[in-house]
Coordinates of N, CA and C in Angstrom, one line a residue:
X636 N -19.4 -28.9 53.4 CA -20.0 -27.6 53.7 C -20.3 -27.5 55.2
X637 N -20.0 -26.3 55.9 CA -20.5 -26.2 57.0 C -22.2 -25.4 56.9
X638 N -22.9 -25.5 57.1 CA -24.4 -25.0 57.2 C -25.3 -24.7 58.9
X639 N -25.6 -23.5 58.5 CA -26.4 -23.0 59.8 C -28.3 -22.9 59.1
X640 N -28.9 -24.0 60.1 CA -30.2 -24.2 59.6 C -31.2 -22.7 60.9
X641 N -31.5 -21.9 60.7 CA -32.5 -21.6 61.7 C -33.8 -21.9 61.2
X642 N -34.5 -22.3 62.1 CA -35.6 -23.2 61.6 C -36.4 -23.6 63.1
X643 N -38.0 -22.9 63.5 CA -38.1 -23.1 64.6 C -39.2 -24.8 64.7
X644 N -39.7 -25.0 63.5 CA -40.6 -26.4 63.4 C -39.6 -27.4 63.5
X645 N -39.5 -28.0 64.6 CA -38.9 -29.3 65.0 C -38.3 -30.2 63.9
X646 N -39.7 -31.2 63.7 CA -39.5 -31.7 62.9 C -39.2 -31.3 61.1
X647 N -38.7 -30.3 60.9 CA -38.3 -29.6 59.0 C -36.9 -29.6 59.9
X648 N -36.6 -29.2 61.0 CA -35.3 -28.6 61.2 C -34.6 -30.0 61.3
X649 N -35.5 -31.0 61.9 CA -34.1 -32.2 62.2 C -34.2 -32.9 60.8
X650 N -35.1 -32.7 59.8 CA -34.8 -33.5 58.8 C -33.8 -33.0 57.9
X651 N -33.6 -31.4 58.1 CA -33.0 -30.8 56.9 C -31.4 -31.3 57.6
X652 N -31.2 -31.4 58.7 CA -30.1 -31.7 59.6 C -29.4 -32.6 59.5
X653 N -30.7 -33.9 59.4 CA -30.2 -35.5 59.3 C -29.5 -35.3 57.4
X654 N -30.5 -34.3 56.3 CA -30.7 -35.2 55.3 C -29.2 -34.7 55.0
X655 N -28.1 -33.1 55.5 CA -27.2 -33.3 54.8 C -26.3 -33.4 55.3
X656 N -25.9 -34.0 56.9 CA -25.1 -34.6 57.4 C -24.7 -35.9 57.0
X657 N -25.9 -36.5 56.2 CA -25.4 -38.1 55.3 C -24.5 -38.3 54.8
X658 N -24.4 -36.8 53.4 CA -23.2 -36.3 53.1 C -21.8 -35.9 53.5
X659 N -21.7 -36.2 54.8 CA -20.6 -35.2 55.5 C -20.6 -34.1 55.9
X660 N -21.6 -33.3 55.1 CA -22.0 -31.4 56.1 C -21.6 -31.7 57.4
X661 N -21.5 -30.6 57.5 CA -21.5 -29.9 59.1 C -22.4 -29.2 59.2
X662 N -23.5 -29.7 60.1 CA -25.0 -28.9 60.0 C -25.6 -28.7 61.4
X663 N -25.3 -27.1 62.2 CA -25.5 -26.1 62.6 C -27.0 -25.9 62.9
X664 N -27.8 -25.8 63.9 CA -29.1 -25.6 63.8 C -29.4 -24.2 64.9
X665 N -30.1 -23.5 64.7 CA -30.8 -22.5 65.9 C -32.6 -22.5 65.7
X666 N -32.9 -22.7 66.9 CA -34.7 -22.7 67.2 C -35.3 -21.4 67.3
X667 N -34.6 -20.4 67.4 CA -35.4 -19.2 67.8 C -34.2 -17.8 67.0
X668 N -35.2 -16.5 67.4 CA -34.2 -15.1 66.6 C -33.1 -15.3 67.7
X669 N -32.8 -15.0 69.3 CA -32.2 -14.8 69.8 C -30.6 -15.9 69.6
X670 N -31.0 -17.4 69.6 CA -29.8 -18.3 69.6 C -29.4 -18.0 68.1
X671 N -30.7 -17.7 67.3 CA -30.1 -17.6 65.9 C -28.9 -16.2 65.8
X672 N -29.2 -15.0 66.5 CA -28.1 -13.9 66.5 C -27.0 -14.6 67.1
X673 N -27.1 -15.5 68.3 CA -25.9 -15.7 69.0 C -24.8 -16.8 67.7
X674 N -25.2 -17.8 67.4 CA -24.5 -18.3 66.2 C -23.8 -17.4 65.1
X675 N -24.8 -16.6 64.8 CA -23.9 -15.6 63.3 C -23.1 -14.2 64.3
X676 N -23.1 -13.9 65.4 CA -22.1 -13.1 65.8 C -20.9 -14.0 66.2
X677 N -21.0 -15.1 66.4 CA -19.9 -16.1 66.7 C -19.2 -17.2 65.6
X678 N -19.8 -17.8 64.6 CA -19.7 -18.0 63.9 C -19.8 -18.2 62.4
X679 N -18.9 -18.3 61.6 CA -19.3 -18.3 59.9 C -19.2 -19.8 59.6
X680 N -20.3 -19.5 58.5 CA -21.0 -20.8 57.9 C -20.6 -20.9 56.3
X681 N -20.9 -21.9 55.4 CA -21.0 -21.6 54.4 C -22.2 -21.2 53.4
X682 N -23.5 -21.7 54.3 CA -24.8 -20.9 53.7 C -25.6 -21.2 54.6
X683 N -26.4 -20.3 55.1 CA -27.4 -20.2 56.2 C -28.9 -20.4 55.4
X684 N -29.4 -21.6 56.0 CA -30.8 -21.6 55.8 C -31.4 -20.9 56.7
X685 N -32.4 -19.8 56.5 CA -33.4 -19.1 57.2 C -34.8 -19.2 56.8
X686 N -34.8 -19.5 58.2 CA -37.1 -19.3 58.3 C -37.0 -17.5 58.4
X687 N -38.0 -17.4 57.9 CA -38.6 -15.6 58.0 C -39.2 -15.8 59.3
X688 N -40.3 -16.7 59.4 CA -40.9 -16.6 60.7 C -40.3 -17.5 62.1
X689 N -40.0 -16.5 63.2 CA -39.1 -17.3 64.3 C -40.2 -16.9 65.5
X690 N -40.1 -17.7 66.5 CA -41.3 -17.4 67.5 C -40.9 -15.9 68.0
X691 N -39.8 -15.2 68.4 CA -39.5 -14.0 68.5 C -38.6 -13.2 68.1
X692 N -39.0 -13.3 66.9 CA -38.2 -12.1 65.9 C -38.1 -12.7 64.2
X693 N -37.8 -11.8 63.6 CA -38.0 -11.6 62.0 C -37.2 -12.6 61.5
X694 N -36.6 -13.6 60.9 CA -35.4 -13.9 60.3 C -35.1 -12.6 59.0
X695 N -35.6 -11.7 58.9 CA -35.4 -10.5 57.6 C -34.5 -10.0 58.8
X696 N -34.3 -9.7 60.1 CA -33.9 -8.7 61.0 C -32.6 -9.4 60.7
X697 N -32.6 -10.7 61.4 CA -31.3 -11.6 60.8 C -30.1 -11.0 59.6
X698 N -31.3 -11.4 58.7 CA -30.4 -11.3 57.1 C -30.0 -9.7 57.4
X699 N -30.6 -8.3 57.6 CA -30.3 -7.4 57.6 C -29.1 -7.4 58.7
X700 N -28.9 -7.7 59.7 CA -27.8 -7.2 60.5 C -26.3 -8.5 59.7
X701 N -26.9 -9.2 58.9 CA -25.8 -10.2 58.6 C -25.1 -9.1 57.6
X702 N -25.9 -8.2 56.7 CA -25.8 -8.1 55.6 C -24.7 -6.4 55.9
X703 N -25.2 -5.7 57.5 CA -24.9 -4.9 57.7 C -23.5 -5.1 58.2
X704 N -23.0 -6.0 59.0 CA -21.7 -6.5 59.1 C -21.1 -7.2 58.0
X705 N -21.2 -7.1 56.8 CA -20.7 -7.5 55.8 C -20.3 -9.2 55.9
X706 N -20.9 -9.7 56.4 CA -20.4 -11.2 56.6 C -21.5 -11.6 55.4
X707 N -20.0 -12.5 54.1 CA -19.9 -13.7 53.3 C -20.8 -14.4 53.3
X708 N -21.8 -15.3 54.1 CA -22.6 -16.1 54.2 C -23.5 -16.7 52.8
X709 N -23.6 -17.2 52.3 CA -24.7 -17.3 51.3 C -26.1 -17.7 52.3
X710 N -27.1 -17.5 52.2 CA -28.2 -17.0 52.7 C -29.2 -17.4 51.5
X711 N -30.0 -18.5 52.2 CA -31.4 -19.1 51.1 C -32.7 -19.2 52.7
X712 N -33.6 -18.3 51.9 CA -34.6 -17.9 52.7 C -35.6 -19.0 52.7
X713 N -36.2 -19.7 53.5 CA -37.5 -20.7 53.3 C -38.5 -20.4 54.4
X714 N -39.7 -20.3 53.6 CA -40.8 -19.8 54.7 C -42.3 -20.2 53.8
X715 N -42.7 -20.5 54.6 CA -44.4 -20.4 54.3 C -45.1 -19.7 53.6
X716 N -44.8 -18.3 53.8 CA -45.3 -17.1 52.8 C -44.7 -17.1 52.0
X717 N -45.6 -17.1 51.0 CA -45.8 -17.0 49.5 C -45.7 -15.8 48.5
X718 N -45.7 -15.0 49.7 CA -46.2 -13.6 48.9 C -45.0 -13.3 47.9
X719 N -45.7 -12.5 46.7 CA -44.2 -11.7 45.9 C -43.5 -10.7 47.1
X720 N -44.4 -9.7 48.0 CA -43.5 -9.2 48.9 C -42.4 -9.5 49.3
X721 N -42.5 -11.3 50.1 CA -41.9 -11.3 51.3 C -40.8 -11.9 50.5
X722 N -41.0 -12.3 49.2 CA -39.7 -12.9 48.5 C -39.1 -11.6 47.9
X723 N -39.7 -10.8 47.6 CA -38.7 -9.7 47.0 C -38.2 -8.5 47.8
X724 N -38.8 -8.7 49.1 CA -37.7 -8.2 50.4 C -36.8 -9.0 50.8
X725 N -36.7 -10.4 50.7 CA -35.8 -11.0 51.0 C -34.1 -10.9 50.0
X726 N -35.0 -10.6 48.5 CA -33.8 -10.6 47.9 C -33.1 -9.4 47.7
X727 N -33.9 -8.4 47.9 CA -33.6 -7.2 48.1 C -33.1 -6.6 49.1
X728 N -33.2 -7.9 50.2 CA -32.2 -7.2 51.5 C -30.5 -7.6 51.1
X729 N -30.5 -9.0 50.1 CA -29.5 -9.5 49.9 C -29.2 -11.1 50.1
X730 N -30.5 -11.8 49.9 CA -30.6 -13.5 50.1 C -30.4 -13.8 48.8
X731 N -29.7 -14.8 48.6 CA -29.2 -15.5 47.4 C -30.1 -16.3 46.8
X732 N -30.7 -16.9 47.4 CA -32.0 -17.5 47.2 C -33.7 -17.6 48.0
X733 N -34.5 -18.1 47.7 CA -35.9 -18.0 48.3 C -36.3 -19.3 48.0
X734 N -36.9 -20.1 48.8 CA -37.9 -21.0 48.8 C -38.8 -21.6 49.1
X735 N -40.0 -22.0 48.8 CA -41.4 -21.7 49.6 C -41.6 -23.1 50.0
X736 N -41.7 -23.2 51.7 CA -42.5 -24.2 52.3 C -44.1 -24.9 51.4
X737 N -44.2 -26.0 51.5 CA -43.5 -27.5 52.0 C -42.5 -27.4 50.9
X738 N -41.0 -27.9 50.6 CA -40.3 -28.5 49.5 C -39.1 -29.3 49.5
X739 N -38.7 -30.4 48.7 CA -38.4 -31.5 48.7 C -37.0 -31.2 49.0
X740 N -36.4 -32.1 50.1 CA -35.6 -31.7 50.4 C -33.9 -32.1 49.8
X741 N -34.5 -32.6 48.3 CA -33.3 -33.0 47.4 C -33.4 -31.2 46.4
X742 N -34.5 -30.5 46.4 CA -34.6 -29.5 45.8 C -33.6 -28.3 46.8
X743 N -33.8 -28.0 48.4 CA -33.2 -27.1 48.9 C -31.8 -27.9 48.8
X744 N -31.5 -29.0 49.1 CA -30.0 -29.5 48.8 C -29.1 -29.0 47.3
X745 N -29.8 -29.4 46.6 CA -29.1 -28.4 45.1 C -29.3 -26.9 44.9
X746 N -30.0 -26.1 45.7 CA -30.3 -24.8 46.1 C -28.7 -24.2 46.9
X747 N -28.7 -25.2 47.7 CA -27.6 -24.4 48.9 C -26.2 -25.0 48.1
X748 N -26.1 -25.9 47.4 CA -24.7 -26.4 46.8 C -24.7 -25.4 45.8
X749 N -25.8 -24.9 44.9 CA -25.3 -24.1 44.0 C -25.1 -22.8 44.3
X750 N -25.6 -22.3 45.6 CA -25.3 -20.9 46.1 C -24.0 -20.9 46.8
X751 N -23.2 -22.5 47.6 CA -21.8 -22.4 47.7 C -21.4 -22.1 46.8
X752 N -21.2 -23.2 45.6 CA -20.2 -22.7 44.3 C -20.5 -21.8 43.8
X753 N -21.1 -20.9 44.0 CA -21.2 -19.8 43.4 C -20.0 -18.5 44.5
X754 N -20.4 -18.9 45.6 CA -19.8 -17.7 46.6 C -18.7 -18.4 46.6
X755 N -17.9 -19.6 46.6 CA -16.2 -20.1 47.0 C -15.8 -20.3 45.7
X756 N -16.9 -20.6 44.5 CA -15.7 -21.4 43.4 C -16.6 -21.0 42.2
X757 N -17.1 -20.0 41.9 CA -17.2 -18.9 41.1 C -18.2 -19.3 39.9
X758 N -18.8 -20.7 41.0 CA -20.3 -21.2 40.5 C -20.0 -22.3 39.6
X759 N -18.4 -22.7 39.6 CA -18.1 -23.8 38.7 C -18.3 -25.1 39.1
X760 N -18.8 -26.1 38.8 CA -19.2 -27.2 39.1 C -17.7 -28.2 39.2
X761 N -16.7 -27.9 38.9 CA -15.6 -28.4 38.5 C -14.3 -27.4 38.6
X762 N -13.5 -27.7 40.0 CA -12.4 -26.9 40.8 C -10.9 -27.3 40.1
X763 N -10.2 -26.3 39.6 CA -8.8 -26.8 39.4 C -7.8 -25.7 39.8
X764 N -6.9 -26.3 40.5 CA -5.9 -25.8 40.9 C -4.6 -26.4 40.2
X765 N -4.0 -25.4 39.6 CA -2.9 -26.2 38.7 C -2.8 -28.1 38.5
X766 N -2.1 -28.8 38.8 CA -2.8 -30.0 38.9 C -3.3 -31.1 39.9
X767 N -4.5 -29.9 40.4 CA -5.2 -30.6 41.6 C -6.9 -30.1 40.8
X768 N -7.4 -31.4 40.3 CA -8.8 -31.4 39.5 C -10.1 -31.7 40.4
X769 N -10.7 -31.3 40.5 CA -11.9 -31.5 41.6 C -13.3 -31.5 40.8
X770 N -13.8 -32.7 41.3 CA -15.4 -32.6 40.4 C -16.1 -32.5 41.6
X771 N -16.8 -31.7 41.8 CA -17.7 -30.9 42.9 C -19.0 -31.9 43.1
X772 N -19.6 -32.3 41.9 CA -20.8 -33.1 42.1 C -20.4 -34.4 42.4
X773 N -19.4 -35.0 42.1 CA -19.0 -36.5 42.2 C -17.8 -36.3 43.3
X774 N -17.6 -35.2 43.8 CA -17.0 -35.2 45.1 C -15.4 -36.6 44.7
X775 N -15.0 -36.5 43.3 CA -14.1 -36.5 42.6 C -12.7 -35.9 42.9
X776 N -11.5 -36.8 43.5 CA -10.4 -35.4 43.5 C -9.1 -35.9 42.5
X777 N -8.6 -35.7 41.5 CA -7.5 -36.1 40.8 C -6.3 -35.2 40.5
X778 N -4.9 -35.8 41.1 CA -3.9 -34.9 41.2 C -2.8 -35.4 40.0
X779 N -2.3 -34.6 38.9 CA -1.6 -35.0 37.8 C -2.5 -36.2 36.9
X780 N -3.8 -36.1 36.7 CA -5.0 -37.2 36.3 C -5.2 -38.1 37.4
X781 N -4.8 -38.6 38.2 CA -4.6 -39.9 39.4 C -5.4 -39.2 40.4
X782 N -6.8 -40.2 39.9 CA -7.5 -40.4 41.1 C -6.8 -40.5 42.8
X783 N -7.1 -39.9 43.7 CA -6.7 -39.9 44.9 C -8.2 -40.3 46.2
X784 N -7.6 -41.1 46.7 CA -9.1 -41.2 47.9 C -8.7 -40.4 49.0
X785 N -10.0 -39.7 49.4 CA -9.8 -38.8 50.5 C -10.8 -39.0 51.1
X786 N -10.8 -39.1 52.5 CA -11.6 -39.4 53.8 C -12.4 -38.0 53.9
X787 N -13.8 -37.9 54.1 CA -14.7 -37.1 54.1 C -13.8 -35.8 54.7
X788 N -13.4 -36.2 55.8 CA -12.9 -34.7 56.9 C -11.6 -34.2 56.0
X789 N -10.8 -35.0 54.8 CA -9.7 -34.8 54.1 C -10.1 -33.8 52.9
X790 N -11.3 -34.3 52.7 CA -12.0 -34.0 51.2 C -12.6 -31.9 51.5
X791 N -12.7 -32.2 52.8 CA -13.9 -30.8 53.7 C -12.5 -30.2 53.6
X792 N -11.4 -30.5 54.1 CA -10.4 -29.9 54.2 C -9.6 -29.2 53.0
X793 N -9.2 -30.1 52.4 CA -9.1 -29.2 51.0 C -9.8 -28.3 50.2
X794 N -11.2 -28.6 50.3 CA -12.6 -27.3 49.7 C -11.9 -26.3 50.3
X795 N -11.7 -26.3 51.8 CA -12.0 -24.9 52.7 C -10.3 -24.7 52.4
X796 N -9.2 -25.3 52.6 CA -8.3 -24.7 52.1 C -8.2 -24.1 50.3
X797 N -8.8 -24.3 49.8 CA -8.7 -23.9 48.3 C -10.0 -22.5 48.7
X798 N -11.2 -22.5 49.1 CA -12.0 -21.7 48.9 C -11.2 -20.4 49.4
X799 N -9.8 -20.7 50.7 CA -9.5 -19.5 51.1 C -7.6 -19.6 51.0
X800 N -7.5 -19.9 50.1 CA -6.2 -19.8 49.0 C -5.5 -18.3 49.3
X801 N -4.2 -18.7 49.8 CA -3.7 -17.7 49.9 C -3.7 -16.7 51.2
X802 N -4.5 -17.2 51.8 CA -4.9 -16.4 53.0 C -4.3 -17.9 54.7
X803 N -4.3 -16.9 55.9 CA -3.7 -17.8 56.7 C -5.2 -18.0 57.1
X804 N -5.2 -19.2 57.7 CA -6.8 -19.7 58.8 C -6.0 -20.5 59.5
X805 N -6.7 -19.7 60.5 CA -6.5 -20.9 62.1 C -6.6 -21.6 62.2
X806 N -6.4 -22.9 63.2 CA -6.6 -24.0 63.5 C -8.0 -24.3 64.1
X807 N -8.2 -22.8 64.8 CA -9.7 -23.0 65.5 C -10.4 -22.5 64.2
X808 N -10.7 -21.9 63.4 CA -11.4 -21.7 62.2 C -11.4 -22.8 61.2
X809 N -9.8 -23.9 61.2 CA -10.3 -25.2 60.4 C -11.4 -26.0 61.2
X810 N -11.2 -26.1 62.7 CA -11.6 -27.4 63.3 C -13.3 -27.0 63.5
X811 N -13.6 -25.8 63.6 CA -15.1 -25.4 63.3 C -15.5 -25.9 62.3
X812 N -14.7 -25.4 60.9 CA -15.4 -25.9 60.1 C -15.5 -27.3 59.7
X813 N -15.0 -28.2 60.2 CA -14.7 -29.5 59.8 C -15.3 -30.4 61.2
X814 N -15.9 -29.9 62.4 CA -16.8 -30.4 63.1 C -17.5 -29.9 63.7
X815 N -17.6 -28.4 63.3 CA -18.9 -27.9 64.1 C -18.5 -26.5 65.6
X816 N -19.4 -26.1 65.8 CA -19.1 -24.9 66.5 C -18.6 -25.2 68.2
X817 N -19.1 -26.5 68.1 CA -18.8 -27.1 70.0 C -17.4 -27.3 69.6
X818 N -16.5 -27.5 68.9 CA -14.9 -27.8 69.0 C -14.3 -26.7 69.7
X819 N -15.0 -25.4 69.5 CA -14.1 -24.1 70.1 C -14.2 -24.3 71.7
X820 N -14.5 -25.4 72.3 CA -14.3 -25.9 73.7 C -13.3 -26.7 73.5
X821 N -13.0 -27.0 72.3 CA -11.7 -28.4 72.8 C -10.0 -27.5 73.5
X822 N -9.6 -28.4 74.0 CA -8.4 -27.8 74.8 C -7.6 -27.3 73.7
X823 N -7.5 -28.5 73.1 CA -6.3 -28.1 71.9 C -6.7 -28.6 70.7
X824 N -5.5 -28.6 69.3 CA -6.0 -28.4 67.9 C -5.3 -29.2 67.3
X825 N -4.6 -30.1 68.1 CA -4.0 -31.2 67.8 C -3.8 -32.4 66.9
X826 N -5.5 -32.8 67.1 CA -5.7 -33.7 66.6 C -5.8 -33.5 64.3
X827 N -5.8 -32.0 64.4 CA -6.2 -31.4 63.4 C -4.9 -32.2 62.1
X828 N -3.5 -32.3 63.1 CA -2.4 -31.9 62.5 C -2.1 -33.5 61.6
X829 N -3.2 -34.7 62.1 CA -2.8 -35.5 61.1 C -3.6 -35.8 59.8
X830 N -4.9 -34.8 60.2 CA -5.8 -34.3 58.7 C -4.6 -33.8 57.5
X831 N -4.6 -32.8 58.3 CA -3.4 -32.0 57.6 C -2.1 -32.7 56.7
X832 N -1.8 -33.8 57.4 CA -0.5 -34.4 57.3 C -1.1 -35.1 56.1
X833 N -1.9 -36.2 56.5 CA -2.7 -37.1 55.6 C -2.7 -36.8 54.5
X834 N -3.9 -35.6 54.1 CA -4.1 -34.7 52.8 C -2.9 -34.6 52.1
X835 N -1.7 -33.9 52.7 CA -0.7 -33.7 52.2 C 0.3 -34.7 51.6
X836 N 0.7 -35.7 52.1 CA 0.8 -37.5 51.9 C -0.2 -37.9 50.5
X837 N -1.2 -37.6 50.2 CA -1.8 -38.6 49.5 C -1.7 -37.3 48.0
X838 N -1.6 -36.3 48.3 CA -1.3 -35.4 47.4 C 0.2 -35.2 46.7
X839 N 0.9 -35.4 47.5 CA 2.3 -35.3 47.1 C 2.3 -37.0 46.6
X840 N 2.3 -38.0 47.0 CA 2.1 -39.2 46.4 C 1.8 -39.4 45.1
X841 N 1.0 -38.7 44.9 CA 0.1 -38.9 43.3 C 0.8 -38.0 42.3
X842 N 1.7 -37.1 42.9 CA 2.6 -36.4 41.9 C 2.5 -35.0 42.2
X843 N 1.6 -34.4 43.4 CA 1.6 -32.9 43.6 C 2.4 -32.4 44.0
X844 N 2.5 -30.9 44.5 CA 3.2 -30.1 45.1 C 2.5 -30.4 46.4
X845 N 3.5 -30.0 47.3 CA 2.9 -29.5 48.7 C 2.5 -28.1 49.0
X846 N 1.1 -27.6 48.8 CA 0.7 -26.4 48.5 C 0.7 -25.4 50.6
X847 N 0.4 -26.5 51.3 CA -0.1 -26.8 52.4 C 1.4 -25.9 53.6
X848 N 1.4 -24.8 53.9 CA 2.6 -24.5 54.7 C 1.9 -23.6 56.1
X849 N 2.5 -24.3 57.3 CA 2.2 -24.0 58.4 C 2.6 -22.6 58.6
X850 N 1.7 -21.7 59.4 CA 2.2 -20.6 59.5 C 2.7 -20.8 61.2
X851 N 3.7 -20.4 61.6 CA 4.0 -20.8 63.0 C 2.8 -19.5 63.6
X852 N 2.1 -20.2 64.7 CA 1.8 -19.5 66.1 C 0.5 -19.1 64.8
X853 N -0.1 -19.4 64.3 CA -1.3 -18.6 63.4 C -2.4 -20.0 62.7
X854 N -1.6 -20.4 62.2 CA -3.0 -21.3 61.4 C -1.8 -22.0 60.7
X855 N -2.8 -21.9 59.4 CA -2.3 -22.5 57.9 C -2.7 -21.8 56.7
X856 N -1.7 -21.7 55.9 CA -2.3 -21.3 54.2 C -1.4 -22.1 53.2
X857 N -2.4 -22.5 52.3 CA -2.5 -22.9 51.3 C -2.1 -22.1 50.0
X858 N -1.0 -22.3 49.7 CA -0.5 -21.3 48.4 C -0.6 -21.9 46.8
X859 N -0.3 -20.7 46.5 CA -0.5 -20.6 45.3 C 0.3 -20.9 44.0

């Protein structure tokens, strides 16, 4: 998962940062409203954690301009206030979820995984693609039943090619999502192409198709 934390208390933001990078996330942080706009006009995430309260400005102002550009995001609100208000404007502007400060951070971790599979994989805990089987919790991949090992960046790679099936993505839209928003400085996209290669090797190995076809001068898609 790629993840954008805004979050201006230091210490909640580097823990939330550390605890799901463990996992391999890609986790995104903004300290304030203004860096937090600059992020969601430049980049997509796969679910944005938001504070309501930022030293200058709303995180509701946030969710409303995200919501008004029609940007995908799944969106789980965490804040201090408690009130029924501030949670039922939140979901009323269009947050997928709400959760009230202090809380355990194995609880917002199953909060934000089930609001991905809900927005990429239709809330199923368990992905199949004709015979490519995916167990989502046990991060499981088996092609024709045969278990396959996949290296974290291999494993990120296939979610995001399957969540957007059928469709072309860039190379600069893979390498974002598979290390973060500072890649869109790298010179080139190079390095991407033996992810790519790899994945596709350990897939066809085990008995698959090769779903995986370069679009020249564009990206890549993943067919059907």
């Amino acid at each position: 998962m790629k993840l954008l934390v805004i979050e201006d208390e230091g210490g909640l933001r580097e823990s939330i940062e550390s605890y799901f990078a463990e996992d391999g996330n890609v986790c995104e942080s903004a300290i304030d409203f203004n860096s937090a706009m600059h992020k969601v006009n430049l980049y997509r995430y796969d679910c944005i954690i938001l504070d309501i309260t930022l030293p200058d400005g709303s995180g509701l102002d946030i969710l409303r301009h995200l919501k008004e550009q029609e940007h995908n995001e799944g969106i789980l609100i965490v804040s201090a206030k408690n009130s029924l208000d501030d949670r039922l404007t939140g979901l009323d502007l269009g947050a997928d979820d709400y959760l009230t400060k202090p809380f355990h951070l194995s609880e917002l971790k199953a909060r934000v995984a089930a609001i991905v599979r809900r927005k990429s994989f239709d809330g199923s805990r368990r992905l199949k693609h004709r015979e490519i089987d995916i167990d989502l919790a046990g991060k499981e991949v088996k092609v024709e039943n045969v278990n396959i090992k996949l290296t974290p960046k291999e494993y990120s790679l296939l979610l995001y090619f399957l969540a957007n099936k059928g469709k072309v993505v860039s190379k600069n839209a893979i390498a974002e999502h598979l290390w973060g928003d500072s890649i869109d400085l790298a010179d080139n996209f190079d390095f991407l192409y033996s992810h790519i290669k790899n994945l596709r090797k350990k897939m066809v190995e085990a008995g698959g198709k090769d779903y995986i076809q370069a679009a020249y001068g564009m990206g890549y898609k993943f067919t059907d």
